[in-house]
Amino acid sequence: MERSITTIRFRLRKTSLALLVACVALSPILAPTAYGAPSDEQRERKRAKYLQLFVTQPYLELRTGPGRGYPVTQVVARDESVDVIKRKTDWFLVRTERDTEGWARAVDMARLRQADGSRFAVDFGDLTGFARHRWELGIMSGDYGGATLIGGHFAYSLNDSLKIDVAASKFLGNATNGEKYEIGLNHVFLPNRRWSPFFELGTGVINISPRATLVAPIDRTDQTGYVGAGIRFYVARRFFLRGEYRWNTVFTSRDDNEEIKEWKLGLAAFF
Amino acid sequence: METRTRRILLMRPLLQAAVIGVLVVALSGCQALRWPWFGRDRQAVEPLETEEQAEQAELDELDRAPPRVIDPQVERRTIKVPKIDDENFELGITYGFLSIEDFGTNPVYGLTGTYHVTEDFFLRADYGRSEAGRTSFETLGGNVQLLTESERQFTSYSLSLGYNFLPGEVFVGRNIAMTSSFYVLGGVGWTEFAGDDRLTYNFGAGFKVLPSDWLALHIGVQDRVFDTDLLGRTKVSNNIEMVLGVTAFF
């Protein structure tokens, strides 16, 4: 039997409809081939986002991950360039001219050069960094008028020896618990020595809450002031130890102010 | 008739050369003479009085900019060095189970923040929240209630130092390799539980996998240890938690 024209037309329409649907569905996959590879301009713009460095040593090793345990899978030859994408601790993720990525050690990166021939300055966390850095972050523990003190602090360096220090801590005693939040100025003498003493002055608020087992617990919030002295010791890499002694004055609503002695020891890092 | 000039030009080459030579030698003396029409516009140089003045003049001469031959029309390009993105901070959420001693095992959720100081060491702050169940004493004793509802809230805070060891890669199928690492950590903090804040020591270990450079999946176990006198005599309470976490580097 011969097919009627309507059937053929219907079939044709169905086929074209199917083709259209397929094209739409596949468009994201086909797009790169349809529009071609990214233009030079696009590639240039992508490049401009990152710092371009040139290899001056015989070769630059690239690893699969940011750590010395990861295997070296590729090398970049002398005079070739890499784009620096990001940094994680002492490792840099770079993209090579062949569009492959890998992690390079900071020590190796320090031997690369910029396009104008100047050396790429890497911030290593060494003794120089200990003397000159912007931020500090640390944890501390100690004794606050007989109670155990736990706290964290961060500091912003105004210059090599003057820092703004912000701390939040919790103290847990036999009779009272509480929190305190403080902000102060920290003056470091001899910041470029391994041992550097410092002097500090600041203010804050303290919230004291007697433990629940005592009768009539009343929470109090008071302003405090402190003066203290301590020492910083550079350990290695980006770490330093910080020990200090503080004289706190709690400005209570009673007749007498409360004097609280405090000492603490902590581990901090600079960056 | 031959003119005199023509006669000179027709002289023999040897004689010609000799005449030119004599002229060159003779005229060279002219430049040594001070001709009155030269240097009229030149200002008379005043003799310098002292040695200092002479020195100063010499220095001035040196300071004077050299004559500019070409005025360069090229504008100097200011090169902006792109800032390198540092990714040492890691923030994330955790969810898992916490076994509170004597109070059963309950879900715990929390927040975690890490600063990676080096590839090996990191500082970490954790916050966790859970709710204690009923002790077996309460369950068996019928109407006995040891703690009120608000006292059953278990909140922990901890500050820890961690160490990454056994860095490596995990392989999923043939084509995917993800960096990974085991870590151990220990620290100090406090726990708010049963109406009191308790000094708490925490230690544990974990495993993390990084599906991409900025994303990490964690599985970790930590023990939170504190002294408690809730059930009569003072004892050490071990509270073990096992959590899964998702964190992002920035």
Short mmCIF file of C-alpha atoms in Angstrom, two decimals:
data_model
loop_
_atom_site.label_atom_id
_atom_site.label_comp_id
_atom_site.label_asym_id
_atom_site.label_seq_id
_atom_site.Cartn_x
_atom_site.Cartn_y
_atom_site.Cartn_z
CA MET A 1 0.00 0.00 0.00
CA GLU A 2 1.23 3.45 -0.84
CA ARG A 3 1.71 5.96 1.99
CA SER A 4 -0.49 8.99 1.87
CA ILE A 5 1.15 12.41 1.63
CA THR A 6 -0.23 13.42 5.03
CA THR A 7 1.57 10.54 6.72
CA ILE A 8 4.89 11.53 5.13
CA ARG A 9 4.39 15.16 6.08
CA PHE A 10 3.58 14.14 9.62
CA ARG A 11 6.69 11.96 9.72
CA LEU A 12 8.83 14.82 8.41
CA ARG A 13 7.43 17.20 10.96
CA LYS A 14 8.13 14.68 13.72
CA THR A 15 11.70 14.24 12.57
CA SER A 16 12.36 17.97 12.43
CA LEU A 17 10.78 18.43 15.85
CA ALA A 18 13.01 15.69 17.27
CA LEU A 19 16.05 17.32 15.67
CA LEU A 20 15.13 20.68 17.16
CA VAL A 21 14.71 19.21 20.62
CA ALA A 22 18.01 17.40 20.31
CA CYS A 23 19.76 20.58 19.22
CA VAL A 24 18.40 22.54 22.17
CA ALA A 25 19.34 19.78 24.59
CA LEU A 26 22.82 19.42 23.20
CA SER A 27 23.47 23.12 22.76
CA PRO A 28 25.59 23.45 25.93
CA ILE A 29 27.75 20.57 24.74
CA LEU A 30 27.92 21.70 21.14
CA ALA A 31 28.46 25.34 22.00
CA PRO A 32 32.26 25.26 22.21
CA THR A 33 32.52 23.62 18.82
CA ALA A 34 29.88 25.88 17.36
CA TYR A 35 31.41 29.11 18.61
CA GLY A 36 34.99 27.95 18.45
CA ALA A 37 37.71 28.20 21.07
CA PRO A 38 37.82 31.32 23.30
CA SER A 39 39.24 34.26 21.41
CA ASP A 40 42.68 35.68 22.18
CA GLU A 41 41.05 38.69 23.76
CA GLN A 42 39.09 36.54 26.19
CA ARG A 43 42.18 34.58 27.04
CA GLU A 44 44.10 37.81 27.57
CA ARG A 45 41.44 39.12 29.91
CA LYS A 46 41.50 35.87 31.88
CA ARG A 47 45.27 36.16 32.14
CA ALA A 48 45.21 39.75 33.31
CA LYS A 49 43.42 38.65 36.48
CA TYR A 50 46.47 36.71 37.58
CA LEU A 51 50.09 37.56 38.16
CA GLN A 52 52.33 36.23 35.42
CA LEU A 53 55.77 35.01 36.43
CA PHE A 54 58.70 33.67 34.44
CA VAL A 55 60.81 30.68 35.37
CA THR A 56 64.50 31.50 35.69
CA GLN A 57 65.73 28.31 37.29
CA PRO A 58 66.26 25.23 35.08
CA TYR A 59 62.73 24.04 35.89
CA LEU A 60 59.85 24.54 38.30
CA GLU A 61 58.27 21.47 39.86
CA LEU A 62 54.50 21.26 40.15
CA ARG A 63 52.70 18.89 42.48
CA THR A 64 49.14 17.62 42.57
CA GLY A 65 48.41 19.12 45.99
CA PRO A 66 49.57 21.80 48.41
CA GLY A 67 51.91 19.63 50.46
CA ARG A 68 55.30 18.01 50.28
CA GLY A 69 53.72 14.55 50.24
CA TYR A 70 51.96 15.05 46.94
CA PRO A 71 53.68 13.74 43.82
CA VAL A 72 55.39 15.93 41.24
CA THR A 73 53.52 15.41 38.00
CA GLN A 74 54.88 18.13 35.76
CA VAL A 75 57.63 20.69 35.39
CA VAL A 76 57.74 24.12 33.81
CA ALA A 77 60.90 24.77 31.80
CA ARG A 78 63.13 27.84 32.01
CA ASP A 79 61.75 31.00 30.33
CA GLU A 80 58.23 29.65 30.30
CA SER A 81 55.62 31.54 32.29
CA VAL A 82 53.02 30.63 34.88
CA ASP A 83 49.94 32.43 36.15
CA VAL A 84 49.60 32.51 39.94
CA ILE A 85 46.04 31.60 40.86
CA LYS A 86 46.09 31.30 44.64
CA ARG A 87 48.12 30.54 47.70
CA LYS A 88 47.51 28.01 50.46
CA THR A 89 49.96 28.19 53.36
CA ASP A 90 53.38 27.86 51.66
CA TRP A 91 52.12 26.57 48.33
CA PHE A 92 51.04 28.38 45.19
CA LEU A 93 48.56 27.08 42.65
CA VAL A 94 49.79 28.05 39.19
CA ARG A 95 48.55 27.60 35.66
CA THR A 96 51.10 26.86 32.96
CA GLU A 97 51.16 28.00 29.35
CA ARG A 98 49.79 24.58 28.42
CA ASP A 99 46.71 25.33 30.58
CA THR A 100 47.53 22.71 33.20
CA GLU A 101 47.52 23.48 36.91
CA GLY A 102 49.75 22.43 39.76
CA TRP A 103 51.11 23.47 43.15
CA ALA A 104 54.59 24.95 43.54
CA ARG A 105 56.59 25.47 46.72
CA ALA A 106 56.99 29.02 48.02
CA VAL A 107 60.79 28.60 48.13
CA ASP A 108 60.79 27.80 44.40
CA MET A 109 58.33 30.60 43.64
CA ALA A 110 60.68 33.13 45.23
CA ARG A 111 63.14 32.47 42.39
CA LEU A 112 60.68 33.43 39.67
CA ARG A 113 60.67 36.83 38.01
CA GLN A 114 57.94 39.21 36.98
CA ALA A 115 57.58 40.49 33.42
CA ASP A 116 59.65 43.60 34.22
CA GLY A 117 62.51 41.45 35.47
CA SER A 118 62.00 42.10 39.16
CA ARG A 119 62.05 39.23 41.59
CA PHE A 120 58.75 37.86 42.90
CA ALA A 121 58.61 38.75 46.59
CA VAL A 122 57.19 35.91 48.64
CA ASP A 123 56.06 36.51 52.19
CA PHE A 124 57.63 33.66 54.14
CA GLY A 125 56.61 33.36 57.74
CA ASP A 126 60.12 33.72 59.13
CA LEU A 127 61.84 35.95 61.67
CA THR A 128 61.45 38.92 59.30
CA GLY A 129 57.75 38.22 59.15
CA PHE A 130 57.67 37.99 62.94
CA ALA A 131 59.01 41.53 63.09
CA ARG A 132 56.75 42.88 60.37
CA HIS A 133 53.25 41.57 59.74
CA ARG A 134 49.70 42.81 59.74
CA TRP A 135 47.60 40.26 61.64
CA GLU A 136 47.98 37.96 64.60
CA LEU A 137 45.66 35.24 65.75
CA GLY A 138 46.09 33.11 68.81
CA ILE A 139 44.69 31.06 71.64
CA MET A 140 45.59 31.51 75.29
CA SER A 141 45.03 29.81 78.59
CA GLY A 142 45.92 30.77 82.13
CA ASP A 143 44.70 31.94 85.46
CA TYR A 144 42.32 34.81 86.17
CA GLY A 145 42.12 35.54 89.88
CA GLY A 146 42.07 31.85 90.71
CA ALA A 147 39.75 30.84 87.89
CA THR A 148 40.89 28.99 84.77
CA LEU A 149 41.01 31.24 81.76
CA ILE A 150 40.57 30.22 78.11
CA GLY A 151 40.54 32.70 75.31
CA GLY A 152 41.28 33.73 71.79
CA HIS A 153 42.71 36.98 70.52
CA PHE A 154 43.62 38.73 67.34
CA ALA A 155 45.76 41.76 66.76
CA TYR A 156 46.21 44.29 64.00
CA SER A 157 49.61 45.92 63.62
CA LEU A 158 49.62 49.68 63.22
CA ASN A 159 53.37 49.48 62.76
CA ASP A 160 56.12 47.06 63.75
CA SER A 161 55.80 47.73 67.44
CA LEU A 162 52.29 49.06 68.02
CA LYS A 163 49.32 46.74 67.79
CA ILE A 164 45.61 46.86 68.49
CA ASP A 165 44.77 43.75 70.45
CA VAL A 166 41.24 42.35 70.70
CA ALA A 167 40.50 39.40 72.95
CA ALA A 168 37.53 37.35 74.09
CA SER A 169 37.94 34.96 76.99
CA LYS A 170 36.01 32.75 79.32
CA PHE A 171 36.94 32.05 82.93
CA LEU A 172 35.74 29.11 84.98
CA GLY A 173 36.21 29.31 88.71
CA ASN A 174 34.98 27.53 91.79
CA ALA A 175 32.47 30.18 92.71
CA THR A 176 31.99 32.20 89.55
CA ASN A 177 32.11 31.84 85.83
CA GLY A 178 32.16 34.57 83.30
CA GLU A 179 33.29 36.09 80.06
CA LYS A 180 35.35 39.12 79.26
CA TYR A 181 35.92 41.06 76.06
CA GLU A 182 38.84 43.42 75.82
CA ILE A 183 40.47 45.84 73.45
CA GLY A 184 43.82 47.40 74.03
CA LEU A 185 47.07 48.75 72.72
CA ASN A 186 50.11 46.57 72.69
CA HIS A 187 53.60 48.01 72.44
CA VAL A 188 56.32 45.56 71.44
CA PHE A 189 59.91 46.46 72.23
CA LEU A 190 62.61 45.05 69.95
CA PRO A 191 60.13 43.54 67.50
CA ASN A 192 62.90 42.13 65.33
CA ARG A 193 64.38 39.96 68.08
CA ARG A 194 63.41 36.38 68.71
CA TRP A 195 62.51 37.35 72.27
CA SER A 196 60.55 40.56 72.30
CA PRO A 197 59.02 42.01 75.44
CA PHE A 198 55.84 44.03 75.29
CA PHE A 199 53.74 46.34 77.37
CA GLU A 200 49.97 46.64 77.13
CA LEU A 201 47.13 48.85 78.20
CA GLY A 202 43.44 48.41 77.55
CA THR A 203 39.85 48.29 78.57
CA GLY A 204 36.92 45.94 78.31
CA VAL A 205 33.75 44.54 79.78
CA ILE A 206 33.37 41.61 82.10
CA ASN A 207 30.32 39.54 82.79
CA ILE A 208 30.45 37.59 86.04
CA SER A 209 27.84 34.96 86.82
CA PRO A 210 28.03 33.09 90.12
CA ARG A 211 27.70 29.34 89.70
CA ALA A 212 24.19 27.97 89.92
CA THR A 213 24.84 25.99 93.08
CA LEU A 214 25.15 29.20 95.08
CA VAL A 215 22.08 30.95 96.40
CA ALA A 216 20.69 34.05 94.73
CA PRO A 217 22.90 34.18 91.68
CA ILE A 218 23.12 37.66 90.22
CA ASP A 219 24.82 38.37 86.94
CA ARG A 220 26.94 41.48 86.86
CA THR A 221 28.42 43.30 83.95
CA ASP A 222 31.17 45.78 84.69
CA GLN A 223 33.76 47.77 82.86
CA THR A 224 37.39 46.84 83.32
CA GLY A 225 40.77 48.31 82.67
CA TYR A 226 44.08 46.55 82.50
CA VAL A 227 47.77 47.13 82.35
CA GLY A 228 50.20 44.34 81.64
CA ALA A 229 53.56 43.18 80.44
CA GLY A 230 54.73 40.08 78.71
CA ILE A 231 57.08 38.49 76.31
CA ARG A 232 56.77 37.06 72.82
CA PHE A 233 58.98 34.28 71.59
CA TYR A 234 59.27 33.35 67.92
CA VAL A 235 59.13 29.55 67.64
CA ALA A 236 59.27 28.69 63.94
CA ARG A 237 57.44 29.25 60.67
CA ARG A 238 54.52 31.53 61.51
CA PHE A 239 54.21 30.59 65.18
CA PHE A 240 55.15 32.44 68.29
CA LEU A 241 54.50 31.97 71.99
CA ARG A 242 53.09 34.76 74.07
CA GLY A 243 53.14 34.93 77.84
CA GLU A 244 51.89 37.82 79.90
CA TYR A 245 50.91 39.12 83.29
CA ARG A 246 48.09 41.62 83.74
CA TRP A 247 46.72 43.75 86.52
CA ASN A 248 42.99 44.14 85.99
CA THR A 249 40.72 46.62 87.67
CA VAL A 250 37.00 45.93 87.62
CA PHE A 251 35.02 49.13 88.04
CA THR A 252 32.19 47.80 90.16
CA SER A 253 29.08 49.65 91.27
CA ARG A 254 30.14 49.14 94.88
CA ASP A 255 32.45 51.41 96.86
CA ASP A 256 35.58 49.47 96.11
CA ASN A 257 36.97 48.52 92.76
CA GLU A 258 38.06 44.95 92.39
CA GLU A 259 41.66 44.12 91.58
CA ILE A 260 42.22 40.88 89.69
CA LYS A 261 45.61 39.46 88.75
CA GLU A 262 45.86 37.47 85.60
CA TRP A 263 48.56 35.47 83.85
CA LYS A 264 48.32 33.48 80.67
CA LEU A 265 50.33 31.68 78.07
CA GLY A 266 49.35 31.14 74.49
CA LEU A 267 50.23 30.10 71.02
CA ALA A 268 49.72 32.58 68.22
CA ALA A 269 50.35 32.86 64.52
CA PHE A 270 51.02 35.93 62.39
CA PHE A 271 50.05 36.56 58.79
CA MET B 1 94.56 81.02 -24.03
CA GLU B 2 94.82 79.04 -20.93
CA THR B 3 93.91 80.83 -17.79
CA ARG B 4 96.02 80.54 -14.66
CA THR B 5 93.45 78.47 -12.88
CA ARG B 6 93.22 76.11 -15.76
CA ARG B 7 96.95 75.86 -15.73
CA ILE B 8 96.93 74.82 -12.08
CA LEU B 9 94.26 72.23 -12.75
CA LEU B 10 96.26 70.84 -15.57
CA MET B 11 99.32 70.47 -13.44
CA ARG B 12 100.74 67.11 -12.92
CA PRO B 13 99.02 65.10 -10.19
CA LEU B 14 102.15 64.93 -8.06
CA LEU B 15 102.54 68.67 -8.07
CA GLN B 16 98.81 69.08 -7.39
CA ALA B 17 99.08 66.88 -4.28
CA ALA B 18 102.07 68.81 -3.06
CA VAL B 19 100.28 72.17 -3.42
CA ILE B 20 97.21 70.84 -1.52
CA GLY B 21 99.43 69.46 1.22
CA VAL B 22 101.21 72.77 1.68
CA LEU B 23 97.88 74.62 1.80
CA VAL B 24 96.43 72.24 4.45
CA VAL B 25 99.41 72.62 6.71
CA ALA B 26 99.54 76.37 6.26
CA LEU B 27 95.84 77.02 6.83
CA SER B 28 95.57 74.77 9.87
CA GLY B 29 97.14 77.55 11.89
CA CYS B 30 94.12 79.77 11.22
CA GLN B 31 91.96 78.01 13.80
CA ALA B 32 94.48 78.87 16.50
CA LEU B 33 94.03 82.56 15.88
CA ARG B 34 91.32 84.65 17.53
CA TRP B 35 89.36 86.06 14.69
CA PRO B 36 87.47 89.14 15.74
CA TRP B 37 84.13 88.05 14.23
CA PHE B 38 83.97 84.77 16.19
CA GLY B 39 82.40 84.55 19.64
CA ARG B 40 80.78 87.95 19.56
CA ASP B 41 77.57 86.58 21.06
CA ARG B 42 79.49 84.65 23.69
CA GLN B 43 79.27 86.28 27.10
CA ALA B 44 82.46 87.22 28.68
CA VAL B 45 83.41 84.64 31.28
CA GLU B 46 84.06 86.35 34.52
CA PRO B 47 87.00 84.91 36.29
CA LEU B 48 85.89 83.05 39.42
CA GLU B 49 87.14 84.63 42.52
CA THR B 50 87.47 81.77 44.94
CA GLU B 51 87.97 78.04 44.72
CA GLU B 52 84.57 77.39 46.33
CA GLN B 53 82.85 79.32 43.63
CA ALA B 54 84.71 77.37 41.03
CA GLU B 55 83.68 74.11 42.63
CA GLN B 56 80.09 75.24 42.87
CA ALA B 57 80.07 76.17 39.24
CA GLU B 58 81.45 72.77 38.36
CA LEU B 59 78.72 71.06 40.38
CA ASP B 60 76.06 73.23 38.73
CA GLU B 61 77.38 72.18 35.40
CA LEU B 62 77.04 68.54 36.39
CA ASP B 63 73.52 69.02 37.72
CA ARG B 64 72.28 70.60 34.58
CA ALA B 65 70.11 68.19 32.64
CA PRO B 66 71.60 66.95 29.40
CA PRO B 67 70.04 68.45 26.31
CA ARG B 68 66.91 66.62 25.34
CA VAL B 69 67.36 65.23 21.87
CA ILE B 70 64.00 63.56 21.44
CA ASP B 71 60.90 64.27 23.44
CA PRO B 72 59.46 60.77 24.04
CA GLN B 73 55.77 60.56 23.36
CA VAL B 74 55.41 57.10 24.96
CA GLU B 75 53.36 57.06 28.15
CA ARG B 76 54.75 54.86 30.88
CA ARG B 77 52.40 52.00 31.55
CA THR B 78 51.51 51.58 35.22
CA ILE B 79 51.65 47.88 35.90
CA LYS B 80 49.11 46.76 38.45
CA VAL B 81 50.33 43.60 40.12
CA PRO B 82 47.28 41.42 40.74
CA LYS B 83 46.81 40.39 44.34
CA ILE B 84 47.26 36.72 44.99
CA ASP B 85 44.30 35.09 46.62
CA ASP B 86 45.21 33.60 49.99
CA GLU B 87 43.16 30.63 51.05
CA ASN B 88 44.21 29.82 54.57
CA PHE B 89 40.89 30.15 56.35
CA GLU B 90 38.36 27.37 56.35
CA LEU B 91 34.78 27.79 57.56
CA GLY B 92 32.07 25.19 57.68
CA ILE B 93 29.23 23.34 59.29
CA THR B 94 29.19 19.97 60.98
CA TYR B 95 26.53 17.46 61.82
CA GLY B 96 26.81 14.17 63.63
CA PHE B 97 26.21 12.34 66.85
CA LEU B 98 27.34 13.07 70.36
CA SER B 99 27.32 10.53 73.11
CA ILE B 100 26.85 12.46 76.37
CA GLU B 101 27.94 10.26 79.24
CA ASP B 102 24.90 8.95 81.14
CA PHE B 103 22.56 10.94 78.90
CA GLY B 104 22.46 8.88 75.72
CA THR B 105 23.47 9.63 72.16
CA ASN B 106 21.94 12.58 70.37
CA PRO B 107 22.40 14.55 67.18
CA VAL B 108 24.90 17.40 67.34
CA TYR B 109 25.32 20.26 64.89
CA GLY B 110 27.96 22.88 64.87
CA LEU B 111 30.20 25.44 63.25
CA THR B 112 33.88 25.12 62.65
CA GLY B 113 36.54 27.66 61.71
CA THR B 114 40.16 26.89 60.94
CA TYR B 115 43.23 28.92 60.18
CA HIS B 116 45.94 26.95 58.41
CA VAL B 117 49.24 28.33 59.65
CA THR B 118 51.47 25.98 57.68
CA GLU B 119 50.77 22.93 55.60
CA ASP B 120 51.15 20.89 58.80
CA PHE B 121 49.65 22.94 61.61
CA PHE B 122 46.32 24.66 62.05
CA LEU B 123 44.38 26.51 64.71
CA ARG B 124 40.74 25.61 64.97
CA ALA B 125 37.68 26.88 66.82
CA ASP B 126 34.60 24.69 67.17
CA TYR B 127 31.09 25.31 68.35
CA GLY B 128 28.68 22.44 68.87
CA ARG B 129 25.14 22.15 70.11
CA SER B 130 23.18 19.13 71.18
CA GLU B 131 20.46 18.13 73.57
CA ALA B 132 20.93 15.51 76.26
CA GLY B 133 18.48 12.65 76.53
CA ARG B 134 17.30 10.91 79.68
CA THR B 135 19.52 8.91 81.95
CA SER B 136 18.58 5.29 82.57
CA PHE B 137 17.77 6.33 86.13
CA GLU B 138 15.18 8.80 84.85
CA THR B 139 13.77 6.30 82.41
CA LEU B 140 13.34 3.60 85.05
CA GLY B 141 12.32 5.91 87.85
CA GLY B 142 9.12 7.07 86.21
CA ASN B 143 8.56 10.71 87.06
CA VAL B 144 12.09 11.58 88.19
CA GLN B 145 13.60 14.57 86.36
CA LEU B 146 17.29 15.27 86.94
CA LEU B 147 17.48 18.28 84.66
CA THR B 148 15.05 20.81 83.31
CA GLU B 149 14.61 21.20 79.57
CA SER B 150 16.94 24.19 79.32
CA GLU B 151 19.58 22.42 81.39
CA ARG B 152 19.59 19.59 78.88
CA GLN B 153 21.07 21.89 76.24
CA PHE B 154 24.64 20.80 75.66
CA THR B 155 26.80 23.52 74.10
CA SER B 156 30.50 23.14 73.60
CA TYR B 157 33.19 25.60 72.60
CA SER B 158 36.75 24.61 71.90
CA LEU B 159 40.01 26.07 70.66
CA SER B 160 42.41 23.51 69.28
CA LEU B 161 45.76 23.07 67.66
CA GLY B 162 45.82 20.49 64.89
CA TYR B 163 48.42 18.65 62.93
CA ASN B 164 47.95 17.26 59.43
CA PHE B 165 49.67 14.00 58.86
CA LEU B 166 49.52 11.34 56.17
CA PRO B 167 48.70 13.72 53.34
CA GLY B 168 47.68 11.84 50.26
CA GLU B 169 45.21 11.39 47.51
CA VAL B 170 42.07 9.35 47.20
CA PHE B 171 40.97 7.98 43.90
CA VAL B 172 37.38 7.70 42.83
CA GLY B 173 37.13 5.58 39.71
CA ARG B 174 39.67 6.07 36.95
CA ASN B 175 39.50 9.79 36.38
CA ILE B 176 39.05 11.52 39.71
CA ALA B 177 41.85 12.08 42.21
CA MET B 178 41.20 14.20 45.28
CA THR B 179 43.75 15.41 47.79
CA SER B 180 43.18 14.23 51.33
CA SER B 181 44.76 14.19 54.75
CA PHE B 182 44.42 12.73 58.22
CA TYR B 183 44.72 15.09 61.12
CA VAL B 184 44.89 14.97 64.88
CA LEU B 185 43.89 17.82 67.13
CA GLY B 186 43.69 18.70 70.77
CA GLY B 187 42.67 21.71 72.73
CA VAL B 188 40.79 23.33 75.51
CA GLY B 189 37.40 24.94 75.84
CA TRP B 190 34.27 24.89 77.88
CA THR B 191 30.92 23.15 77.91
CA GLU B 192 27.62 24.60 78.98
CA PHE B 193 25.60 21.75 80.36
CA ALA B 194 23.27 21.09 83.29
CA GLY B 195 23.21 24.74 84.29
CA ASP B 196 26.93 25.09 84.62
CA ASP B 197 30.00 25.92 82.54
CA ARG B 198 32.73 23.33 82.71
CA LEU B 199 36.35 23.49 81.65
CA THR B 200 36.68 20.93 78.89
CA TYR B 201 39.62 19.31 77.17
CA ASN B 202 39.09 17.96 73.72
CA PHE B 203 41.16 15.69 71.52
CA GLY B 204 40.43 13.73 68.42
CA ALA B 205 41.28 12.86 64.87
CA GLY B 206 39.75 13.36 61.49
CA PHE B 207 40.01 12.76 57.81
CA LYS B 208 39.39 15.32 55.11
CA VAL B 209 38.97 15.07 51.38
CA LEU B 210 39.08 18.03 49.00
CA PRO B 211 36.88 17.54 45.93
CA SER B 212 38.05 20.94 44.70
CA ASP B 213 40.64 23.50 45.81
CA TRP B 214 38.20 25.38 47.95
CA LEU B 215 35.88 22.69 49.27
CA ALA B 216 36.59 20.05 51.91
CA LEU B 217 34.60 17.18 53.34
CA HIS B 218 35.45 16.06 56.84
CA ILE B 219 34.74 13.10 59.03
CA GLY B 220 36.00 13.43 62.55
CA VAL B 221 35.87 11.97 66.03
CA GLN B 222 36.51 14.00 69.17
CA ASP B 223 36.33 13.29 72.85
CA ARG B 224 35.25 16.13 75.12
CA VAL B 225 36.35 15.51 78.68
CA PHE B 226 35.22 17.41 81.76
CA ASP B 227 34.69 16.83 85.47
CA THR B 228 31.13 16.46 86.62
CA ASP B 229 29.42 15.94 89.96
CA LEU B 230 25.95 15.72 88.52
CA LEU B 231 25.27 12.20 89.69
CA GLY B 232 26.57 12.45 93.22
CA ARG B 233 30.33 12.04 93.23
CA THR B 234 32.81 13.85 91.03
CA LYS B 235 33.90 11.90 88.00
CA VAL B 236 35.42 12.42 84.59
CA SER B 237 32.83 12.58 81.87
CA ASN B 238 33.87 11.44 78.38
CA ASN B 239 31.64 12.68 75.62
CA ILE B 240 32.50 11.27 72.26
CA GLU B 241 31.21 12.87 69.11
CA MET B 242 31.41 11.76 65.53
CA VAL B 243 30.63 14.37 62.93
CA LEU B 244 30.58 14.92 59.20
CA GLY B 245 31.49 18.37 58.01
CA VAL B 246 31.52 20.51 54.90
CA THR B 247 33.93 23.42 54.84
CA ALA B 248 35.01 26.01 52.34
CA PHE B 249 38.41 27.68 52.03
CA PHE B 250 38.60 31.41 51.52
#
